[in-house]
PDB file of C-alpha atoms and ligand atoms in Angstrom:
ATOM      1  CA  UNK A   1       7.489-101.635-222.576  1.00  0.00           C
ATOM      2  CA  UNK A   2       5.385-103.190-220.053  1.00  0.00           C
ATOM      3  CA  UNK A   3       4.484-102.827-216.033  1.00  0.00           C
ATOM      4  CA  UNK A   4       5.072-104.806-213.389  1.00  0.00           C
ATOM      5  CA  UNK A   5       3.057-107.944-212.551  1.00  0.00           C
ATOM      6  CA  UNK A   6      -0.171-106.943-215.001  1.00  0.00           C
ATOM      7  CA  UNK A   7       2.245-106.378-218.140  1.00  0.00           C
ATOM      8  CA  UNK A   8      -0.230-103.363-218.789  1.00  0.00           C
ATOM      9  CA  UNK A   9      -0.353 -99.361-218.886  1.00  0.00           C
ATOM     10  CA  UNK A  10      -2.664 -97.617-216.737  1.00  0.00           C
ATOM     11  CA  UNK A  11      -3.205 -99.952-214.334  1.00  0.00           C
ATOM     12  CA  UNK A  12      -5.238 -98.286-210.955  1.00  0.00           C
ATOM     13  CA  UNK A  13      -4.247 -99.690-208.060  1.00  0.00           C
ATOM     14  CA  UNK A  14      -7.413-100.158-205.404  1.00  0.00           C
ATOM     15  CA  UNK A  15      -6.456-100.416-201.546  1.00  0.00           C
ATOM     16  CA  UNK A  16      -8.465-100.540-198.093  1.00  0.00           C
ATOM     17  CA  UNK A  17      -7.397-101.280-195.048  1.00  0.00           C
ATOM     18  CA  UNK A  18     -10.047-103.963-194.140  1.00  0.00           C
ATOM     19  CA  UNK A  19     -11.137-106.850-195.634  1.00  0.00           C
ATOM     20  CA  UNK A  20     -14.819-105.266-195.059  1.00  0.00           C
ATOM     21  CA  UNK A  21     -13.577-102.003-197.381  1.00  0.00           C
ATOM     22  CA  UNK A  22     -12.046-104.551-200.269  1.00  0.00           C
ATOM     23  CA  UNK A  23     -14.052-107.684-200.164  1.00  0.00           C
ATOM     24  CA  UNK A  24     -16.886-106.816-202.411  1.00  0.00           C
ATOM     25  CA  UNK A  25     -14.442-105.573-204.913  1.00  0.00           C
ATOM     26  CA  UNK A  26     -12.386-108.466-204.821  1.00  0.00           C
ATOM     27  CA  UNK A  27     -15.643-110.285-205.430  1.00  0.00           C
ATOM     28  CA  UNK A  28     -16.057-108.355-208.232  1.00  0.00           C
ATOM     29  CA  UNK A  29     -12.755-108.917-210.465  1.00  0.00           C
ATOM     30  CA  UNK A  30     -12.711-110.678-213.478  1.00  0.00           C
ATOM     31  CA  UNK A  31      -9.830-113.419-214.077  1.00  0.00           C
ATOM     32  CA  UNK A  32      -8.285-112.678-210.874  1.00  0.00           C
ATOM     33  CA  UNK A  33      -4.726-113.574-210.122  1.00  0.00           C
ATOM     34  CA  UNK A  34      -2.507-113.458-206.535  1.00  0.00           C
ATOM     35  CA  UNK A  35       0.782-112.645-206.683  1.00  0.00           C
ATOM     36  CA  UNK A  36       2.691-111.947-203.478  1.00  0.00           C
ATOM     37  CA  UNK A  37       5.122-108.457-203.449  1.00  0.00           C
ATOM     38  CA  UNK A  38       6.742-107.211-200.460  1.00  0.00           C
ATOM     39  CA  UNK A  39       4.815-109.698-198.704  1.00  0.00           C
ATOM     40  CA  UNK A  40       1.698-108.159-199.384  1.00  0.00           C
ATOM     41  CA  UNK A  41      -1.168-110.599-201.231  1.00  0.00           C
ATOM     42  CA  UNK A  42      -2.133-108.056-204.395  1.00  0.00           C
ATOM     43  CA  UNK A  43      -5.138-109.331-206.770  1.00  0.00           C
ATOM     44  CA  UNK A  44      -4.599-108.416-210.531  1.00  0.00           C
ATOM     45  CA  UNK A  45      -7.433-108.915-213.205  1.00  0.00           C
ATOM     46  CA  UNK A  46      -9.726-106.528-215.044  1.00  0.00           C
ATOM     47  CA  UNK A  47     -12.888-104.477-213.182  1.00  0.00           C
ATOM     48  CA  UNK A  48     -15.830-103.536-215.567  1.00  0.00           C
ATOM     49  CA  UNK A  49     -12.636-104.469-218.573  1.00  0.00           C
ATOM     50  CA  UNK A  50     -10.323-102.134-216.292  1.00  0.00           C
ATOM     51  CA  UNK A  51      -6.973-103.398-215.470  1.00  0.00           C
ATOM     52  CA  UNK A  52      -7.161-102.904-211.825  1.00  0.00           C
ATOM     53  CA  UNK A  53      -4.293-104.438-208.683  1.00  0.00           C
ATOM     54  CA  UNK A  54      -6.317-104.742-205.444  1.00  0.00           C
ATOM     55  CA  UNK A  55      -4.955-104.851-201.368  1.00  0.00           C
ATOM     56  CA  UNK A  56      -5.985-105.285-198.318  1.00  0.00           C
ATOM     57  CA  UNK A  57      -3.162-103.219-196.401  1.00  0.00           C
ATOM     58  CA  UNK A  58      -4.054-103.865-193.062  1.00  0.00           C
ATOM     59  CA  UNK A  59      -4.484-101.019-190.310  1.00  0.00           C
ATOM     60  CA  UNK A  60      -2.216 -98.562-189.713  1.00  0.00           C
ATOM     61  CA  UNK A  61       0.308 -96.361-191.265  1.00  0.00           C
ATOM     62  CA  UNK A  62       3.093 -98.602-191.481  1.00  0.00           C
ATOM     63  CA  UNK A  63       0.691-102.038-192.818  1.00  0.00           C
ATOM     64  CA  UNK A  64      -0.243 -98.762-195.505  1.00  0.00           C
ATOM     65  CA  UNK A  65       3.628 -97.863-196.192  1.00  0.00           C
ATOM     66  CA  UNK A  66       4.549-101.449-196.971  1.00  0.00           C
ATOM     67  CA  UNK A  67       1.255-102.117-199.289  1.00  0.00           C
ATOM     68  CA  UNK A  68       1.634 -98.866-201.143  1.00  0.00           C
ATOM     69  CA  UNK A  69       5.038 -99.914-201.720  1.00  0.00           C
ATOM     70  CA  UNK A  70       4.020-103.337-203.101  1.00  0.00           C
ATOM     71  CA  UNK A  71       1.159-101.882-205.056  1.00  0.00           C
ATOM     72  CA  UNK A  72       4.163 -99.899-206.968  1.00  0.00           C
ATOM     73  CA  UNK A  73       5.941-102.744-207.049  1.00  0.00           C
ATOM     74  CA  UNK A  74       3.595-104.752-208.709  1.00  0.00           C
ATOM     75  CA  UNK A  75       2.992-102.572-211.892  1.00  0.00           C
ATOM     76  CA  UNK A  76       0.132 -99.601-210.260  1.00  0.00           C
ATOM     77  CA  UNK A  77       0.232 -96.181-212.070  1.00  0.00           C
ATOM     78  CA  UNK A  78      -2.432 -94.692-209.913  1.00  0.00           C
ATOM     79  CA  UNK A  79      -3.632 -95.471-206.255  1.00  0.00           C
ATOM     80  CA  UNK A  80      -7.125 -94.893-204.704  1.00  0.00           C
ATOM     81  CA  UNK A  81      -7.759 -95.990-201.086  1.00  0.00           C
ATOM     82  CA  UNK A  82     -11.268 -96.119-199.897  1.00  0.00           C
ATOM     83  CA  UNK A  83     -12.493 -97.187-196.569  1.00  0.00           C
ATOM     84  CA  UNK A  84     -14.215 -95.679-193.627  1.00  0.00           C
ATOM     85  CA  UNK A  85     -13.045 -92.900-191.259  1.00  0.00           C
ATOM     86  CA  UNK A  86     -13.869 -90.667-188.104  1.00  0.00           C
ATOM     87  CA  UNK A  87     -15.728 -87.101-188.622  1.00  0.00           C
ATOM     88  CA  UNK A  88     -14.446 -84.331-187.315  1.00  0.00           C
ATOM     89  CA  UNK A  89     -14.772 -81.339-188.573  1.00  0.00           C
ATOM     90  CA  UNK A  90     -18.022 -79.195-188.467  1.00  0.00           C
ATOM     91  CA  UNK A  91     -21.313 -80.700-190.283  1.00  0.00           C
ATOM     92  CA  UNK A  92     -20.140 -83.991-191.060  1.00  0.00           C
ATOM     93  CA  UNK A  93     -22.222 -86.829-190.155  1.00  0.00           C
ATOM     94  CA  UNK A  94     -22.142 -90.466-190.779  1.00  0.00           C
ATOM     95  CA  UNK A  95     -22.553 -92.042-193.900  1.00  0.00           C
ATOM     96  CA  UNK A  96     -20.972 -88.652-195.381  1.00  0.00           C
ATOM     97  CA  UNK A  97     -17.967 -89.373-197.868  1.00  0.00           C
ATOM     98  CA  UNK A  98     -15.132 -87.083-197.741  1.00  0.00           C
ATOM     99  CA  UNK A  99     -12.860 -86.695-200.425  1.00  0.00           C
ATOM    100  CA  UNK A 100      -9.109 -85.594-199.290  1.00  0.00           C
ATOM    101  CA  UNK A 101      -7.353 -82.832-200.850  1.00  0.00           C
ATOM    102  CA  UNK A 102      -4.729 -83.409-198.893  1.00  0.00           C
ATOM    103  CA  UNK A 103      -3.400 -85.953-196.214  1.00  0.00           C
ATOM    104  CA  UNK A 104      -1.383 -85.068-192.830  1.00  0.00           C
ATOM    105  CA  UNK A 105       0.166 -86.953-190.180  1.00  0.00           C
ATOM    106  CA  UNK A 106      -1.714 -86.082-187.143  1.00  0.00           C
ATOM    107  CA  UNK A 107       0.696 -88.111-184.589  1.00  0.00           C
ATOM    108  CA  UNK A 108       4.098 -86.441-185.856  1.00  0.00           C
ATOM    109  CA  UNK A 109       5.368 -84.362-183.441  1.00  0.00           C
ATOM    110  CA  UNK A 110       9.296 -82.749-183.602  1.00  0.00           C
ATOM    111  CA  UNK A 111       7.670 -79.673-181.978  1.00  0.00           C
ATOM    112  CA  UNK A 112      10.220 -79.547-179.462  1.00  0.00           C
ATOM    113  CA  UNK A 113      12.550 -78.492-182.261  1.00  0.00           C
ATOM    114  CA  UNK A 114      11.010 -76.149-183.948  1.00  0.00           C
ATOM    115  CA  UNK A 115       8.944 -77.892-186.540  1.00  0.00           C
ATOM    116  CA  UNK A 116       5.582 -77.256-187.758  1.00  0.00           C
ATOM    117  CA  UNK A 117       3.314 -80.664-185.928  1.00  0.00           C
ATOM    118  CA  UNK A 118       3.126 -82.694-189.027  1.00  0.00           C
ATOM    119  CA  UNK A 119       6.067 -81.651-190.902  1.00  0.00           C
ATOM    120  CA  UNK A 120       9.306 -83.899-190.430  1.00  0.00           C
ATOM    121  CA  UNK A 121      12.522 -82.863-192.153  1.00  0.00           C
ATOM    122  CA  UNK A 122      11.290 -80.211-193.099  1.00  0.00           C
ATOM    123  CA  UNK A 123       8.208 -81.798-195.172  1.00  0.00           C
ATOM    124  CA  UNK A 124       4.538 -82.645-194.670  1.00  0.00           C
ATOM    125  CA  UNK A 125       4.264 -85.815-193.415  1.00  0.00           C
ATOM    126  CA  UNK A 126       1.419 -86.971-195.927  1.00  0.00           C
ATOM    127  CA  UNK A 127       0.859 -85.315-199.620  1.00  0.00           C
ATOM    128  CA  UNK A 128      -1.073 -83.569-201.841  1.00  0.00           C
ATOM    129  CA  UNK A 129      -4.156 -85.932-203.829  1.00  0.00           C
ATOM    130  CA  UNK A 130      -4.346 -85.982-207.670  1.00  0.00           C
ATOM    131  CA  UNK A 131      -7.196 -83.739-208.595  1.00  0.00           C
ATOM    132  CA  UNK A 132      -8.247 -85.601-211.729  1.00  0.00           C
ATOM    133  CA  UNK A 133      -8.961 -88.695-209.437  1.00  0.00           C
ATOM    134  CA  UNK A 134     -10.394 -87.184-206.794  1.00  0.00           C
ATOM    135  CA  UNK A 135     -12.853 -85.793-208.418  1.00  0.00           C
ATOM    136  CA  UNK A 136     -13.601 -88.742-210.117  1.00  0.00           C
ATOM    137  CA  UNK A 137     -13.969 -89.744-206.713  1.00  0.00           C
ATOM    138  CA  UNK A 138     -16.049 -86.989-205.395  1.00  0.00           C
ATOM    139  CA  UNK A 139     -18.445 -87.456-208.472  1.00  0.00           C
ATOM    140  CA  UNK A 140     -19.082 -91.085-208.272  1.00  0.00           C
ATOM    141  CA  UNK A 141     -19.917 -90.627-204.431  1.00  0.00           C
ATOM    142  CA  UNK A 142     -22.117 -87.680-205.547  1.00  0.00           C
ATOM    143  CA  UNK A 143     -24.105 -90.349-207.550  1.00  0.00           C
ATOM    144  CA  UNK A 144     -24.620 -92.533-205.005  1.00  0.00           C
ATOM    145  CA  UNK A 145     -26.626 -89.655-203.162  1.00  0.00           C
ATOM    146  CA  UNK A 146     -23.921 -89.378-200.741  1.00  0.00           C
ATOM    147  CA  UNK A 147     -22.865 -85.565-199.134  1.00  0.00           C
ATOM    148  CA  UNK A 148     -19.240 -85.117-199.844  1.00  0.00           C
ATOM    149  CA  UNK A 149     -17.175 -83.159-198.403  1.00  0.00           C
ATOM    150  CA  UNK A 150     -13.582 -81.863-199.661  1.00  0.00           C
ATOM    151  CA  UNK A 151     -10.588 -81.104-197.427  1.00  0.00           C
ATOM    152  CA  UNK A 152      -7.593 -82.180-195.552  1.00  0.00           C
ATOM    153  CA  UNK A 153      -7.869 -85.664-193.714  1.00  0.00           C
ATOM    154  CA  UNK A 154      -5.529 -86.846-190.733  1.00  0.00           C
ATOM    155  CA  UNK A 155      -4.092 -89.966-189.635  1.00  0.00           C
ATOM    156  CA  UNK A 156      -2.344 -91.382-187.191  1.00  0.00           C
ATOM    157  CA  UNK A 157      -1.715 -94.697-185.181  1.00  0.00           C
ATOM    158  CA  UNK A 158      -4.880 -94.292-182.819  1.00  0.00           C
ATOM    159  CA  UNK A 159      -8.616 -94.844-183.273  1.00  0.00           C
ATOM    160  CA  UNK A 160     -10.060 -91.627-182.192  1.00  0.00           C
ATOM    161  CA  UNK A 161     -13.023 -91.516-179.662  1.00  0.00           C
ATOM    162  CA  UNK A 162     -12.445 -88.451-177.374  1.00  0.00           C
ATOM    163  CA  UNK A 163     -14.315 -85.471-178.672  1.00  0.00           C
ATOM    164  CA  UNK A 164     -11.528 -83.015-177.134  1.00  0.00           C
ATOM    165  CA  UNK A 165      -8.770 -84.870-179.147  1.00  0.00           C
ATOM    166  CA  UNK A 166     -10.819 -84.741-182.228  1.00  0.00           C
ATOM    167  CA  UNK A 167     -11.218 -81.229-182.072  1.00  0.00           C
ATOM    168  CA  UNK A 168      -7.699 -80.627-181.555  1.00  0.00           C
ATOM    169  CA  UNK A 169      -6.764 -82.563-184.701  1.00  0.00           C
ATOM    170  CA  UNK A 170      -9.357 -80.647-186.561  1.00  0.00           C
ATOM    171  CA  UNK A 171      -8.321 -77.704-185.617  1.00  0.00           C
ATOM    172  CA  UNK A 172      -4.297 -78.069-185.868  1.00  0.00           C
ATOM    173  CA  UNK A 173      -4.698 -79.640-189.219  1.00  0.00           C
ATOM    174  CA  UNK A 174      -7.903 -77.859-190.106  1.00  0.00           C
ATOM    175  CA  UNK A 175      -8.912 -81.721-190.746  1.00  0.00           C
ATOM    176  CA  UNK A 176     -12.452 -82.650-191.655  1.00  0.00           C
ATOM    177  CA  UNK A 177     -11.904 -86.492-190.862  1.00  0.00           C
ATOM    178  CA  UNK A 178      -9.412 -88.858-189.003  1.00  0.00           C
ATOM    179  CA  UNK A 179      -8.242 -92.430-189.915  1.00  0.00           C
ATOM    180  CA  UNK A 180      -5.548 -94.542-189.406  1.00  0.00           C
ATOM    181  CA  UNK A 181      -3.757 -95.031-192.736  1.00  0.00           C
ATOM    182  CA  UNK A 182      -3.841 -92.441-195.909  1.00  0.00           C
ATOM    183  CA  UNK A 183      -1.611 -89.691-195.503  1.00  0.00           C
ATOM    184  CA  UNK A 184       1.447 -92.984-195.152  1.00  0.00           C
ATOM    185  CA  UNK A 185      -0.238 -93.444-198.610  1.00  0.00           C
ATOM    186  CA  UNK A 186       0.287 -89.977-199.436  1.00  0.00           C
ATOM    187  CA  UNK A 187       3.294 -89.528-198.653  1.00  0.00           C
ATOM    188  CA  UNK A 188       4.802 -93.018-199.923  1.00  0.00           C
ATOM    189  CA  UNK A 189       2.899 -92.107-203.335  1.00  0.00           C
ATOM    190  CA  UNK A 190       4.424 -89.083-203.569  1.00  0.00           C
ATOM    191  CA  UNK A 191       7.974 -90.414-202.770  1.00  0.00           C
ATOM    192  CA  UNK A 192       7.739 -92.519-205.784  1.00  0.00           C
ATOM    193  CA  UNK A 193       5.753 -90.218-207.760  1.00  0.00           C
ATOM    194  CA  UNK A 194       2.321 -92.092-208.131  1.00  0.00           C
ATOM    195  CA  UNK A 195      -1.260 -89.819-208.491  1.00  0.00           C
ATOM    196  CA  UNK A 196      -3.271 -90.920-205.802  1.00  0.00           C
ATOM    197  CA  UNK A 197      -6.685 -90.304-204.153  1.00  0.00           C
ATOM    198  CA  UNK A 198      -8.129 -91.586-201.244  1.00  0.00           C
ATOM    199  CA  UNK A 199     -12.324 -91.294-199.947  1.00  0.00           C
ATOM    200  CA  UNK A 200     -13.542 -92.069-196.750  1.00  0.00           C
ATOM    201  CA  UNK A 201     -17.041 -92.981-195.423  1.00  0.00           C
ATOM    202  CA  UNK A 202     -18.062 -91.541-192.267  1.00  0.00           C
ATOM    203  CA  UNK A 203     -18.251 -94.331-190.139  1.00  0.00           C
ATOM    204  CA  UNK A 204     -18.380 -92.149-186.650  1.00  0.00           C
ATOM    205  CA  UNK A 205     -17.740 -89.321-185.441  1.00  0.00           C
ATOM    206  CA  UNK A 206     -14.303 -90.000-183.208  1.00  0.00           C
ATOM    207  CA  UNK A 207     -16.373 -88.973-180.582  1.00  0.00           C
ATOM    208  CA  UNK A 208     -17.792 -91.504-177.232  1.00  0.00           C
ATOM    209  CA  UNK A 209     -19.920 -93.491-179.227  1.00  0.00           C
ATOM    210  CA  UNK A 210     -17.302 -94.334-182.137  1.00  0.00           C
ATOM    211  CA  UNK A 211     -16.772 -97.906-181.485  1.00  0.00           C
ATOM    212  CA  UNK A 212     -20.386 -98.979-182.036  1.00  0.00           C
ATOM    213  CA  UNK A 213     -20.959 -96.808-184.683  1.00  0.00           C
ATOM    214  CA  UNK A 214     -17.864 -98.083-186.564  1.00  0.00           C
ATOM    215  CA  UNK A 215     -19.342-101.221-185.696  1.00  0.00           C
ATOM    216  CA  UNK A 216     -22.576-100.663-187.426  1.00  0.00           C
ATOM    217  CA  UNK A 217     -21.575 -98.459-190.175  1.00  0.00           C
ATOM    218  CA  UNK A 218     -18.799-101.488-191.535  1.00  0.00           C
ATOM    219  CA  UNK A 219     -21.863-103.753-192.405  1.00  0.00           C
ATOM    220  CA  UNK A 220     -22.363-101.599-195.518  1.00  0.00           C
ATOM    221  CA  UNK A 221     -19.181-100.185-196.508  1.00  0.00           C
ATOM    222  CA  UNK A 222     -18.441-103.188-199.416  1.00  0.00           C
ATOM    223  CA  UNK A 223     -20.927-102.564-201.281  1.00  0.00           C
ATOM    224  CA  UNK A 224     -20.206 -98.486-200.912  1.00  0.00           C
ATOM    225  CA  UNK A 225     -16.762 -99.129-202.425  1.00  0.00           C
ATOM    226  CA  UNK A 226     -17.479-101.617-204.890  1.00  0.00           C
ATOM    227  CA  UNK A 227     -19.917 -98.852-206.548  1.00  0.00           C
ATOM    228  CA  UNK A 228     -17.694 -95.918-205.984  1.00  0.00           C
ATOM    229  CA  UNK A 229     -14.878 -97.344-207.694  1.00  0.00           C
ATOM    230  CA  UNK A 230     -17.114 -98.562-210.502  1.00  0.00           C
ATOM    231  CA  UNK A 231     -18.377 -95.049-211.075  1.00  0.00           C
ATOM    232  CA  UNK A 232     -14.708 -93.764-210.765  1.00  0.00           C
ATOM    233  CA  UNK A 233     -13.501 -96.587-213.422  1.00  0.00           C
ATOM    234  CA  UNK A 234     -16.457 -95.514-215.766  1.00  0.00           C
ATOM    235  CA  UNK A 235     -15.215 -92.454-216.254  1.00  0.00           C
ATOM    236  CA  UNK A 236     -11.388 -93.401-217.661  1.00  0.00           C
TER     237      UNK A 236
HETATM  238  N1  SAH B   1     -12.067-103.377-185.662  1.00  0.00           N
HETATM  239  C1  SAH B   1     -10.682-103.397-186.086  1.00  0.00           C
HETATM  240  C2  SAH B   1      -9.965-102.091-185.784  1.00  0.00           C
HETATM  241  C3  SAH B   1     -10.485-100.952-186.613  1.00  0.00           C
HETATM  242  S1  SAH B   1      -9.449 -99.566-186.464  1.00  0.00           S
HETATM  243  C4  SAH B   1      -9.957-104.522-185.339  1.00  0.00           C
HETATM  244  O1  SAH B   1     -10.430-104.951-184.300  1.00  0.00           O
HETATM  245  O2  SAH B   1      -8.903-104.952-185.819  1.00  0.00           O
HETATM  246  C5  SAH B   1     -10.387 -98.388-187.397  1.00  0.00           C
HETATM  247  C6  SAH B   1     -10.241 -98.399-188.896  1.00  0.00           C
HETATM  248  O3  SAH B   1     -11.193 -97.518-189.456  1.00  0.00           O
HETATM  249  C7  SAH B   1      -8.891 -97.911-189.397  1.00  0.00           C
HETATM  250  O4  SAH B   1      -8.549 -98.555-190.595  1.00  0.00           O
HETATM  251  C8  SAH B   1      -9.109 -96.397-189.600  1.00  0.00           C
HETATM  252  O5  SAH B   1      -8.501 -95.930-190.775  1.00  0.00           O
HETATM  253  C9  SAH B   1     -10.633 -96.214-189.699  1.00  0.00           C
HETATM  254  N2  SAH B   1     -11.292 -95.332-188.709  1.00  0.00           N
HETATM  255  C10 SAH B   1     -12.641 -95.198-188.627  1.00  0.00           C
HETATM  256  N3  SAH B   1     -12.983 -94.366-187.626  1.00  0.00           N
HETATM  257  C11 SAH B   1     -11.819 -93.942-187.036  1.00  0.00           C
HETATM  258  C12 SAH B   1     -11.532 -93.108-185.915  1.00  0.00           C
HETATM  259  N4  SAH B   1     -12.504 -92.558-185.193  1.00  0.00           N
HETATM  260  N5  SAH B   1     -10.222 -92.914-185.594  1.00  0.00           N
HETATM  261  C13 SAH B   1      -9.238 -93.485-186.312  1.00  0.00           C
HETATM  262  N6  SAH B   1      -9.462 -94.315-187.364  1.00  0.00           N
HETATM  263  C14 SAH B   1     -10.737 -94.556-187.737  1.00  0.00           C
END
């Protein structure tokens, strides 16, 4: 029996939401082919002999829901997302990676009725990573020389640059870092039942000066990717 669009098992699934977090590694696949599921453009070919399926999602949780979906779709039996993402919690500074354990929507609020922020119908709005993968994750990040950090990471529809609301998330969701897209991969993934890791660069700190340090930091997040996920696909 085959999968999807590859006709392969074990095929990893590689997302960002940016062409800046994908484009090296699309650069980088051998006999590349586009197919078009869901809508979403997904690239299929082999990385370092790895069958791999690669997507740009675009931003936000819902661009993330629909791509995740697609990446299924098309034939993925693992998902890792890397990209870039706000700081927040104590000790992390740019150009950090952080690894989640876990993903939470920070912007889901049913308060009001008695819910847990974050939980909706009585669930986590997000999911819990694969280990296996994340700590292939975690380990090829460590061999770049980068600090990584382990823990819960938030998202939501906003780009975060007030230091008060990044302290809030942190501490309601005891998050280390905020972006705009993972935990809808989370929690898509673990609808369907797909392992799935995501990493994040620290591209700011969600703080005042966010926006120009996003700015800067994007130059050299291809090239970051490109050799995490090599390290990560060197160890299956
Ligand atoms: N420059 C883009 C918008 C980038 S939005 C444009 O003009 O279209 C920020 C992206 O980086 C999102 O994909 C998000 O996941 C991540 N990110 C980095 N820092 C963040 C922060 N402080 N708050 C929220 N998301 C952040």
């Amino acid at each position: 029996m085959t999968d999807g669009v590859t006709g392969r098992r074990g095929v990893i699934a590689l997302m960002g939401a940016m062409d800046v977090e994908v484009a090296a590694i699309r650069q980088a696949i051998c006999q590349p082919r586009l197919v078009t599921v869901l809508g979403c453009e997904i690239t299929s070919g082999l990385l370092d002999g790895h069958p791999v399926l690669l997507a740009e999602s675009g931003i936000g949780k819902v661009n993330a829901s629909l791509t995740t979906a697609a990446l299924a779709q098309a034939g993925a039996t693992s998902l890792v997302f890397v990209g870039v993402a706000g700081g927040v919690g104590p000790g992390i500074q740019v150009g950090d990676a952080v690894v989640a354990t876990s993903l939470v929507q920070h912007d889901v609020d049913i308060t009001v009725f008695g819910h847990a922020p974050g939980v909706i119908s009585g669930v986590l709005a997000g999911g819990v990573a694969d280990s296996g993968l994340s700590d292939a994750l975690a380990a090829g990040a460590r061999a770049l020389n980068a600090t990584v950090h382990r823990g819960i990471i938030a998202s939501g529809d906003q780009f975060i640059t007030s230091p008060d609301r990044a302290a809030a998330i942190a501490q309601q969701f005891d998050a280390m870092a905020v972006e705009m897209e993972g935990a809808a991969v989370a929690q898509v993934c673990t609808r369907l039942g797909l392992p799935f890791a995501v990493l994040r660069w620290i591209s700011d700190t969600a703080d005042g000066h966010a926006e120009t340090d996003f700015g800067q930091f994007v130059q050299k997040i291809a090239q970051l990717d490109l050799a995490v996920v090599k390290q990560l696909l060197s160890t299956r």
